[in-house]
mmCIF file of C-alpha atoms in Angstrom:
data_model
loop_
_atom_site.group_PDB
_atom_site.id
_atom_site.type_symbol
_atom_site.label_atom_id
_atom_site.label_comp_id
_atom_site.label_asym_id
_atom_site.label_seq_id
_atom_site.Cartn_x
_atom_site.Cartn_y
_atom_site.Cartn_z
ATOM 1 C CA UNK A 1 -4.969 12.631 -5.419
ATOM 2 C CA UNK A 2 -4.564 14.255 -2.045
ATOM 3 C CA UNK A 3 -6.063 13.317 1.521
ATOM 4 C CA UNK A 4 -8.197 16.305 0.889
ATOM 5 C CA UNK A 5 -10.232 14.672 -1.247
ATOM 6 C CA UNK A 6 -12.908 13.319 1.830
ATOM 7 C CA UNK A 7 -12.996 9.886 3.303
ATOM 8 C CA UNK A 8 -16.677 9.784 2.164
ATOM 9 C CA UNK A 9 -16.104 10.431 -2.231
ATOM 10 C CA UNK A 10 -14.276 7.187 -1.926
ATOM 11 C CA UNK A 11 -16.921 3.765 -2.481
ATOM 12 C CA UNK A 12 -15.864 0.475 -1.135
ATOM 13 C CA UNK A 13 -14.692 -1.797 -4.220
ATOM 14 C CA UNK A 14 -13.786 -5.249 -1.845
ATOM 15 C CA UNK A 15 -12.789 -6.326 1.205
ATOM 16 C CA UNK A 16 -10.492 -9.114 2.110
ATOM 17 C CA UNK A 17 -9.607 -10.082 5.477
ATOM 18 C CA UNK A 18 -7.511 -13.054 6.412
ATOM 19 C CA UNK A 19 -5.308 -14.597 10.162
ATOM 20 C CA UNK A 20 -1.496 -13.180 9.671
ATOM 21 C CA UNK A 21 0.123 -17.142 10.253
ATOM 22 C CA UNK A 22 -1.774 -18.189 7.327
ATOM 23 C CA UNK A 23 -0.860 -15.091 5.084
ATOM 24 C CA UNK A 24 2.704 -15.947 6.399
ATOM 25 C CA UNK A 25 2.664 -19.491 5.794
ATOM 26 C CA UNK A 26 3.453 -18.324 2.618
ATOM 27 C CA UNK A 27 5.379 -15.225 0.315
ATOM 28 C CA UNK A 28 3.642 -15.985 -3.120
ATOM 29 C CA UNK A 29 0.624 -15.091 -0.800
ATOM 30 C CA UNK A 30 1.884 -11.407 -1.659
ATOM 31 C CA UNK A 31 2.018 -11.460 -5.332
ATOM 32 C CA UNK A 32 -1.219 -13.890 -5.145
ATOM 33 C CA UNK A 33 -3.177 -11.745 -3.165
ATOM 34 C CA UNK A 34 -2.392 -8.623 -5.408
ATOM 35 C CA UNK A 35 -2.844 -9.951 -8.980
ATOM 36 C CA UNK A 36 -6.363 -11.452 -7.890
ATOM 37 C CA UNK A 37 -7.484 -7.950 -6.261
ATOM 38 C CA UNK A 38 -5.785 -6.461 -9.403
ATOM 39 C CA UNK A 39 -7.417 -7.707 -11.697
ATOM 40 C CA UNK A 40 -10.519 -7.823 -9.543
ATOM 41 C CA UNK A 41 -10.701 -4.037 -9.820
ATOM 42 C CA UNK A 42 -9.497 -3.594 -12.992
ATOM 43 C CA UNK A 43 -11.685 -4.855 -15.020
ATOM 44 C CA UNK A 44 -14.270 -2.255 -15.982
ATOM 45 C CA UNK A 45 -11.323 1.162 -16.293
ATOM 46 C CA UNK A 46 -10.621 1.770 -19.746
ATOM 47 C CA UNK A 47 -6.744 0.060 -20.519
ATOM 48 C CA UNK A 48 -7.997 -2.901 -17.754
ATOM 49 C CA UNK A 49 -4.524 -4.484 -17.927
ATOM 50 C CA UNK A 50 -2.071 -1.248 -17.442
ATOM 51 C CA UNK A 51 -4.513 -0.587 -14.259
ATOM 52 C CA UNK A 52 -3.666 -3.898 -13.094
ATOM 53 C CA UNK A 53 -0.079 -3.543 -14.192
ATOM 54 C CA UNK A 54 0.663 -0.511 -11.623
ATOM 55 C CA UNK A 55 -2.560 -1.407 -8.925
ATOM 56 C CA UNK A 56 -0.794 -5.221 -8.344
ATOM 57 C CA UNK A 57 3.094 -3.829 -8.318
ATOM 58 C CA UNK A 58 1.870 -1.246 -5.493
ATOM 59 C CA UNK A 59 -0.415 -3.798 -3.693
ATOM 60 C CA UNK A 60 2.452 -6.376 -3.975
ATOM 61 C CA UNK A 61 4.195 -4.306 -2.388
ATOM 62 C CA UNK A 62 2.136 -3.263 0.986
ATOM 63 C CA UNK A 63 1.392 -6.606 1.125
ATOM 64 C CA UNK A 64 5.688 -7.760 1.417
ATOM 65 C CA UNK A 65 6.031 -4.877 4.205
ATOM 66 C CA UNK A 66 3.264 -6.398 6.192
ATOM 67 C CA UNK A 67 4.273 -9.792 5.679
ATOM 68 C CA UNK A 68 8.071 -8.166 7.035
ATOM 69 C CA UNK A 69 5.647 -7.326 10.416
ATOM 70 C CA UNK A 70 6.211 -11.505 10.735
ATOM 71 C CA UNK A 71 3.412 -11.111 13.804
ATOM 72 C CA UNK A 72 1.583 -14.567 12.759
ATOM 73 C CA UNK A 73 -1.568 -13.273 15.818
ATOM 74 C CA UNK A 74 -3.906 -11.365 14.869
ATOM 75 C CA UNK A 75 -5.445 -10.178 11.437
ATOM 76 C CA UNK A 76 -4.639 -8.492 8.378
ATOM 77 C CA UNK A 77 -7.938 -6.312 6.472
ATOM 78 C CA UNK A 78 -7.861 -5.264 3.392
ATOM 79 C CA UNK A 79 -9.945 -2.732 1.413
ATOM 80 C CA UNK A 80 -10.029 -1.308 -1.978
ATOM 81 C CA UNK A 81 -12.247 2.286 -2.379
ATOM 82 C CA UNK A 82 -12.607 4.042 -5.675
ATOM 83 C CA UNK A 83 -13.337 7.971 -5.891
ATOM 84 C CA UNK A 84 -13.350 8.517 -9.910
ATOM 85 C CA UNK A 85 -9.802 8.046 -10.695
ATOM 86 C CA UNK A 86 -8.086 6.837 -7.776
ATOM 87 C CA UNK A 87 -7.917 3.329 -5.776
ATOM 88 C CA UNK A 88 -8.094 4.407 -2.154
ATOM 89 C CA UNK A 89 -6.085 1.243 -0.702
ATOM 90 C CA UNK A 90 -6.631 0.714 3.475
ATOM 91 C CA UNK A 91 -4.341 -1.957 4.622
ATOM 92 C CA UNK A 92 -4.626 -3.174 8.249
ATOM 93 C CA UNK A 93 -1.943 -5.589 9.931
ATOM 94 C CA UNK A 94 -0.975 -6.385 13.626
ATOM 95 C CA UNK A 95 3.176 -3.883 13.740
ATOM 96 C CA UNK A 96 5.005 -3.841 16.984
ATOM 97 C CA UNK A 97 5.670 -0.889 18.497
ATOM 98 C CA UNK A 98 9.127 -0.628 17.470
ATOM 99 C CA UNK A 99 8.283 -1.599 13.699
ATOM 100 C CA UNK A 100 5.395 0.841 13.868
ATOM 101 C CA UNK A 101 7.398 3.878 15.174
ATOM 102 C CA UNK A 102 9.429 3.252 12.218
ATOM 103 C CA UNK A 103 6.475 3.817 9.738
ATOM 104 C CA UNK A 104 5.079 7.064 11.396
ATOM 105 C CA UNK A 105 8.904 8.864 11.253
ATOM 106 C CA UNK A 106 9.218 7.634 7.905
ATOM 107 C CA UNK A 107 5.537 8.837 6.717
ATOM 108 C CA UNK A 108 6.508 11.849 8.580
ATOM 109 C CA UNK A 109 9.001 12.233 7.375
ATOM 110 C CA UNK A 110 7.790 12.606 3.922
ATOM 111 C CA UNK A 111 5.463 15.044 4.648
ATOM 112 C CA UNK A 112 8.015 17.816 6.034
ATOM 113 C CA UNK A 113 9.237 17.003 2.403
ATOM 114 C CA UNK A 114 13.183 15.775 4.208
ATOM 115 C CA UNK A 115 11.807 12.470 1.881
ATOM 116 C CA UNK A 116 12.184 13.429 -1.447
ATOM 117 C CA UNK A 117 16.340 13.402 -0.995
ATOM 118 C CA UNK A 118 16.455 10.270 1.404
ATOM 119 C CA UNK A 119 14.773 8.289 -0.739
ATOM 120 C CA UNK A 120 16.401 9.417 -4.133
ATOM 121 C CA UNK A 121 19.896 9.201 -1.914
ATOM 122 C CA UNK A 122 18.597 5.704 -0.759
ATOM 123 C CA UNK A 123 17.647 4.422 -4.721
ATOM 124 C CA UNK A 124 21.584 5.531 -5.450
ATOM 125 C CA UNK A 125 23.587 3.944 -3.323
ATOM 126 C CA UNK A 126 21.410 1.007 -1.683
ATOM 127 C CA UNK A 127 21.723 -2.425 -3.074
ATOM 128 C CA UNK A 128 18.420 -3.453 -2.024
ATOM 129 C CA UNK A 129 15.750 -1.751 -1.135
ATOM 130 C CA UNK A 130 14.950 -1.570 2.246
ATOM 131 C CA UNK A 131 11.513 -0.912 3.741
ATOM 132 C CA UNK A 132 12.169 2.003 4.455
ATOM 133 C CA UNK A 133 12.754 3.037 0.777
ATOM 134 C CA UNK A 134 9.447 0.596 0.126
ATOM 135 C CA UNK A 135 7.591 2.760 2.367
ATOM 136 C CA UNK A 136 9.026 6.100 1.092
ATOM 137 C CA UNK A 137 7.998 5.053 -2.891
ATOM 138 C CA UNK A 138 4.522 4.106 -2.024
ATOM 139 C CA UNK A 139 4.345 8.006 -0.162
ATOM 140 C CA UNK A 140 6.225 9.963 -2.330
ATOM 141 C CA UNK A 141 4.679 8.359 -5.179
ATOM 142 C CA UNK A 142 1.048 7.300 -4.420
ATOM 143 C CA UNK A 143 0.831 9.710 -1.402
ATOM 144 C CA UNK A 144 0.764 6.831 1.458
ATOM 145 C CA UNK A 145 -1.058 7.788 4.595
ATOM 146 C CA UNK A 146 -0.456 6.176 7.962
ATOM 147 C CA UNK A 147 -2.747 5.686 10.953
ATOM 148 C CA UNK A 148 -2.282 4.059 14.091
ATOM 149 C CA UNK A 149 -4.519 1.384 15.394
ATOM 150 C CA UNK A 150 -2.940 -0.049 18.542
ATOM 151 C CA UNK A 151 -1.246 -2.736 18.415
ATOM 152 C CA UNK A 152 -1.684 -3.174 14.484
ATOM 153 C CA UNK A 153 -0.971 0.154 12.133
ATOM 154 C CA UNK A 154 -3.467 1.133 8.984
ATOM 155 C CA UNK A 155 -1.501 1.539 5.710
ATOM 156 C CA UNK A 156 -3.864 4.759 3.567
ATOM 157 C CA UNK A 157 -2.236 4.370 -0.304
ATOM 158 C CA UNK A 158 -4.238 6.448 -3.179
ATOM 159 C CA UNK A 159 -2.969 5.264 -6.449
ATOM 160 C CA UNK A 160 -3.839 7.917 -9.484
ATOM 161 C CA UNK A 161 -3.986 5.045 -11.832
ATOM 162 C CA UNK A 162 -6.202 6.995 -14.625
ATOM 163 C CA UNK A 163 -6.518 9.799 -16.329
ATOM 164 C CA UNK A 164 -9.533 11.555 -16.970
ATOM 165 C CA UNK A 165 -9.893 11.987 -21.158
ATOM 166 C CA UNK A 166 -12.328 15.042 -22.287
#
């Protein structure tokens, strides 16, 4: 699903906020939050287990990116929306200006066509996934978008996780 689908078409399903200081106190919060949210959102899908697994994986990557920002001031905010077979995740977190510039450039590269080649090169040559590879993965596979809301950043990811069967 592309950004062409109007935001108004998406209906809110779940929203949470958490103080960054509390979130950053334990790396396991990423997995715990992503698993909980995925189970809540997936209960009424055709294959809830499959849907939950995919949603949890993508959401966990987003939460880990926010965890790596390492800024304890401010709030982590997450809203999940639905439109047909697509879940839209909006994740907002405090982000230093240098890091938000990195995110803007990485998303920009995916839009100008060089992101896919860079993504393939990175996954074939890097021993461990870098922040850029994770963001490129989300951007290429799930149409990640980025909005600037200084001093925070908002990542918007559309996740077409369910097939429509006619």
